[in-house]
Amino acid sequence: SQELEQSPQSLIVQEGKNLTINCTSSKTLYGLYWYKQKYGEGLIFLMMLQKGGEEKSHEKITAKLDEKKQQSSLHITASQPSHAGIYLCGSQNNAGNMLTFGGGTRLMVKP
Amino acid sequence: NAGVTQTPKFRILKIGQSMTLQCAQDMNHNYMYWYRQDPGMGLKLIYYSVGAGITDKGEVPNGYNVSRSTTEDFPLRLELAAPSQTSVYFCASSRPRDNQPQHFGDGTRLSIL
């Protein structure tokens, strides 16, 4: 089965700093999803990447997909306390009916 | 918009008890999913359904059962609760494959004591 490894597992940054979260797959990526989970709540969809080299942005969050490396990165520019939470990457299987999730990256932003 | 609604939000069960976690979506999504999230971990797929009357096992189905009699509802049943089933359970739904994201409920926190 596919495995997704996220790094780092946790991260504490000062407000205003940039940060990057990585998601590496053990198998071919057919579709890579990024979600954010606020502590104690459900998952909120951020963005989805499908093609190698694809890059998407939403406000101050940018995600990229490196198909050859089977890896995606999520970059937050000028972090704010509202960015705090758990970021999860999920990979879609070839049939498109299942997601496999990474272990998550816990982000804290210190004011 | 309601989206995906899960009930209850919290529950404490004794070992051996049974219960049903409810999940309903009002987006007319064909696909529905049940995940569990253990502390400090990612989500593990328990069961999923691609439409009414069709269910399939995910990664960790043992100890659970599901049914899908309507498009809207996808209940998860625990027959004999065990401490290992203490977790947060999330239900999600999506449109059929065309790379549509899954929409998640707020979760049910279940403790088995």
Coordinates of C-alpha atoms in Angstrom, one line a residue:
Chain A
S1 CA 0.0 0.0 0.0
Q2 CA 1.1 3.6 -0.5
E3 CA 2.7 5.4 2.3
L4 CA 3.0 9.1 2.7
E5 CA 5.7 10.6 5.0
Q6 CA 5.4 14.2 6.2
S7 CA 8.2 16.2 7.5
P8 CA 8.7 17.8 9.9
Q9 CA 6.2 16.1 12.3
S10 CA 5.9 19.4 14.3
L11 CA 7.0 22.9 13.8
I12 CA 7.0 26.0 15.9
V13 CA 7.7 29.3 14.1
Q14 CA 7.7 33.0 15.1
E15 CA 4.9 35.0 13.5
G16 CA 6.0 36.5 10.2
K17 CA 8.5 33.7 9.4
N18 CA 8.2 31.5 6.3
L19 CA 8.0 27.7 6.5
T20 CA 7.9 24.6 4.4
I21 CA 6.2 21.3 5.0
N22 CA 7.1 18.2 2.8
C23 CA 5.1 15.2 1.8
T24 CA 6.9 12.2 0.2
S25 CA 5.2 9.2 -1.3
S26 CA 6.5 5.7 -1.6
K27 CA 4.6 5.2 -4.8
T28 CA 3.5 7.2 -7.9
L29 CA 1.3 10.2 -7.1
Y30 CA -1.9 10.3 -9.1
G31 CA -3.3 13.3 -7.2
L32 CA -2.1 15.0 -4.1
Y33 CA -4.4 16.9 -1.7
W34 CA -3.5 19.2 1.1
Y35 CA -5.8 19.7 4.1
K36 CA -5.7 21.8 7.2
Q37 CA -7.1 20.6 10.5
K38 CA -7.7 23.0 13.4
Y39 CA -7.2 21.4 16.7
G40 CA -10.4 19.5 17.6
E41 CA -12.1 20.1 14.3
G42 CA -12.6 18.5 10.9
L43 CA -10.4 18.8 7.8
I44 CA -10.6 21.8 5.5
F45 CA -9.5 21.3 1.9
L46 CA -6.7 23.7 0.8
M47 CA -5.7 22.6 -2.7
M48 CA -5.1 19.7 -5.0
L49 CA -2.2 19.0 -7.3
Q50 CA -2.2 16.6 -10.1
K51 CA 0.4 17.3 -12.7
G52 CA 4.2 17.2 -12.3
G53 CA 5.5 20.7 -11.7
E54 CA 2.1 22.1 -10.9
E55 CA 2.0 24.9 -8.4
K56 CA -1.1 26.4 -6.7
S57 CA -1.5 29.2 -4.3
H58 CA -4.2 30.3 -1.9
E59 CA -3.6 33.5 0.0
K60 CA -0.2 33.0 1.6
I61 CA 0.0 29.2 1.1
T62 CA 1.7 27.7 -2.0
A63 CA 1.9 24.0 -2.8
K64 CA 4.1 22.4 -5.4
L65 CA 4.2 18.9 -6.9
D66 CA 7.4 17.2 -8.0
E67 CA 6.2 14.1 -9.8
K68 CA 9.7 12.7 -10.4
K69 CA 10.6 12.9 -6.7
Q70 CA 7.1 11.7 -5.7
Q71 CA 7.0 14.7 -3.4
S72 CA 4.9 17.7 -2.6
S73 CA 5.8 20.8 -0.6
L74 CA 3.6 23.3 1.2
H75 CA 5.0 26.7 1.8
I76 CA 3.6 29.4 4.0
T77 CA 4.8 32.9 3.6
A78 CA 4.8 35.4 6.5
S79 CA 3.1 33.0 8.9
Q80 CA 0.3 34.2 11.2
P81 CA -1.3 32.7 14.3
S82 CA -4.3 31.8 12.1
H83 CA -2.1 29.4 10.2
A84 CA -1.7 27.2 13.3
G85 CA -3.1 23.7 13.0
I86 CA -2.3 20.3 11.6
Y87 CA -1.5 20.0 7.9
L88 CA -2.2 16.7 6.2
C89 CA -1.3 15.6 2.8
G90 CA -3.4 12.9 1.1
S91 CA -2.7 10.9 -2.0
Q92 CA -5.4 9.6 -4.3
N93 CA -5.2 6.0 -5.6
N94 CA -5.3 5.2 -9.3
A95 CA -9.0 4.3 -9.2
G96 CA -9.8 7.7 -7.7
N97 CA -11.9 6.3 -4.9
M98 CA -9.5 6.4 -1.9
L99 CA -7.1 8.8 -0.2
T100 CA -4.1 7.7 1.8
F101 CA -3.0 10.3 4.4
G102 CA 0.3 11.2 5.8
G103 CA 0.8 11.5 9.6
G104 CA 0.4 15.3 9.6
T105 CA 2.5 18.2 10.5
R106 CA 1.6 20.2 13.6
L107 CA 2.3 23.9 13.2
M108 CA 2.3 26.4 16.0
V109 CA 2.9 30.1 15.3
K110 CA 4.1 32.2 18.2
P111 CA 2.8 35.8 18.2
Chain B
N1 CA -25.0 24.9 4.0
A2 CA -24.8 21.9 6.2
G3 CA -22.3 19.8 4.2
V4 CA -21.3 16.6 6.1
T5 CA -23.0 16.2 9.5
Q6 CA -21.8 13.8 12.1
T7 CA -23.6 12.8 15.3
P8 CA -22.8 12.5 18.2
K9 CA -19.9 14.8 18.7
F10 CA -18.7 12.9 21.8
R11 CA -19.4 9.6 23.3
I12 CA -18.1 7.3 26.1
L13 CA -18.8 3.6 25.8
K14 CA -18.1 0.7 28.0
I15 CA -16.2 -2.3 26.7
G16 CA -18.5 -4.6 24.8
Q17 CA -21.2 -2.0 24.2
S18 CA -22.4 -1.2 20.7
M19 CA -23.2 2.0 19.0
T20 CA -23.8 3.6 15.6
L21 CA -22.0 6.8 14.5
Q22 CA -24.2 8.7 12.2
C23 CA -23.1 10.6 9.0
A24 CA -25.3 12.5 6.6
Q25 CA -24.4 14.7 3.7
D26 CA -26.7 17.1 1.7
M27 CA -24.4 17.6 -1.3
N28 CA -25.7 14.6 -3.3
H29 CA -22.2 13.1 -3.3
N30 CA -22.0 9.5 -4.5
Y31 CA -18.8 8.7 -2.5
M32 CA -18.7 8.5 1.2
Y33 CA -15.9 7.5 3.6
W34 CA -15.2 6.7 7.3
Y35 CA -11.8 7.4 8.8
R36 CA -10.4 7.1 12.2
Q37 CA -7.6 9.4 13.6
D38 CA -5.6 8.2 16.5
P39 CA -3.8 10.8 18.7
G40 CA -0.8 12.2 16.9
M41 CA -1.5 10.2 13.8
G42 CA -3.0 10.7 10.3
L43 CA -6.3 9.3 9.1
K44 CA -6.9 5.7 8.4
L45 CA -9.7 4.6 6.1
I46 CA -12.2 2.2 7.7
Y47 CA -14.8 1.8 5.0
Y48 CA -16.0 3.6 1.9
S49 CA -19.0 3.6 -0.4
V50 CA -19.2 4.6 -4.0
G51 CA -23.0 4.7 -4.0
A52 CA -26.2 3.5 -2.3
G53 CA -26.1 -0.3 -1.7
I54 CA -22.3 -0.5 -2.3
T55 CA -19.7 -0.6 0.4
D56 CA -16.0 -1.6 0.5
K57 CA -13.4 -2.2 3.2
G58 CA -10.6 0.3 3.7
E59 CA -7.3 -0.1 5.5
V60 CA -8.7 -0.9 9.0
P61 CA -12.2 -2.4 8.8
N62 CA -12.0 -5.0 11.6
G63 CA -14.5 -4.3 14.4
Y64 CA -16.8 -2.1 12.2
N65 CA -19.7 -2.4 9.9
V66 CA -21.3 0.0 7.5
S67 CA -24.4 0.3 5.4
R68 CA -25.5 2.6 2.6
S69 CA -29.2 2.5 2.0
T70 CA -29.5 6.0 0.8
T71 CA -27.2 8.5 -1.0
E72 CA -27.3 10.9 2.0
D73 CA -26.5 8.5 4.9
F74 CA -23.6 6.4 5.8
P75 CA -23.7 5.1 9.4
L76 CA -20.8 3.3 11.0
R77 CA -21.6 0.5 13.5
L78 CA -19.4 -0.7 16.3
E79 CA -20.7 -4.0 17.5
L80 CA -18.5 -4.9 20.5
A81 CA -16.6 -1.8 21.6
A82 CA -12.9 -2.4 22.5
P83 CA -10.4 0.1 24.0
S84 CA -8.4 0.0 20.7
Q85 CA -11.4 1.7 19.1
T86 CA -10.9 4.8 21.2
S87 CA -10.3 7.4 18.5
V88 CA -11.8 10.4 16.6
Y89 CA -13.9 9.3 13.7
F90 CA -14.4 11.4 10.6
C91 CA -16.9 11.0 7.8
A92 CA -16.3 12.5 4.4
S93 CA -18.0 12.7 1.1
S94 CA -17.0 13.5 -2.5
R95 CA -18.2 13.5 -6.1
P96 CA -17.1 10.5 -8.2
R97 CA -13.6 10.6 -9.5
D98 CA -12.9 13.7 -11.3
N99 CA -10.4 14.8 -8.7
Q100 CA -13.0 16.4 -6.5
P101 CA -11.8 16.9 -2.9
Q102 CA -13.4 15.1 0.0
H103 CA -15.5 17.2 2.3
F104 CA -15.2 16.3 6.0
G105 CA -17.5 16.4 9.0
D106 CA -16.4 17.7 12.3
G107 CA -15.7 14.3 13.8
T108 CA -17.0 12.1 16.6
R109 CA -14.8 11.7 19.6
L110 CA -15.2 8.2 21.0
S111 CA -13.7 6.8 24.2
I112 CA -14.0 3.1 25.2
L113 CA -13.5 2.5 28.9

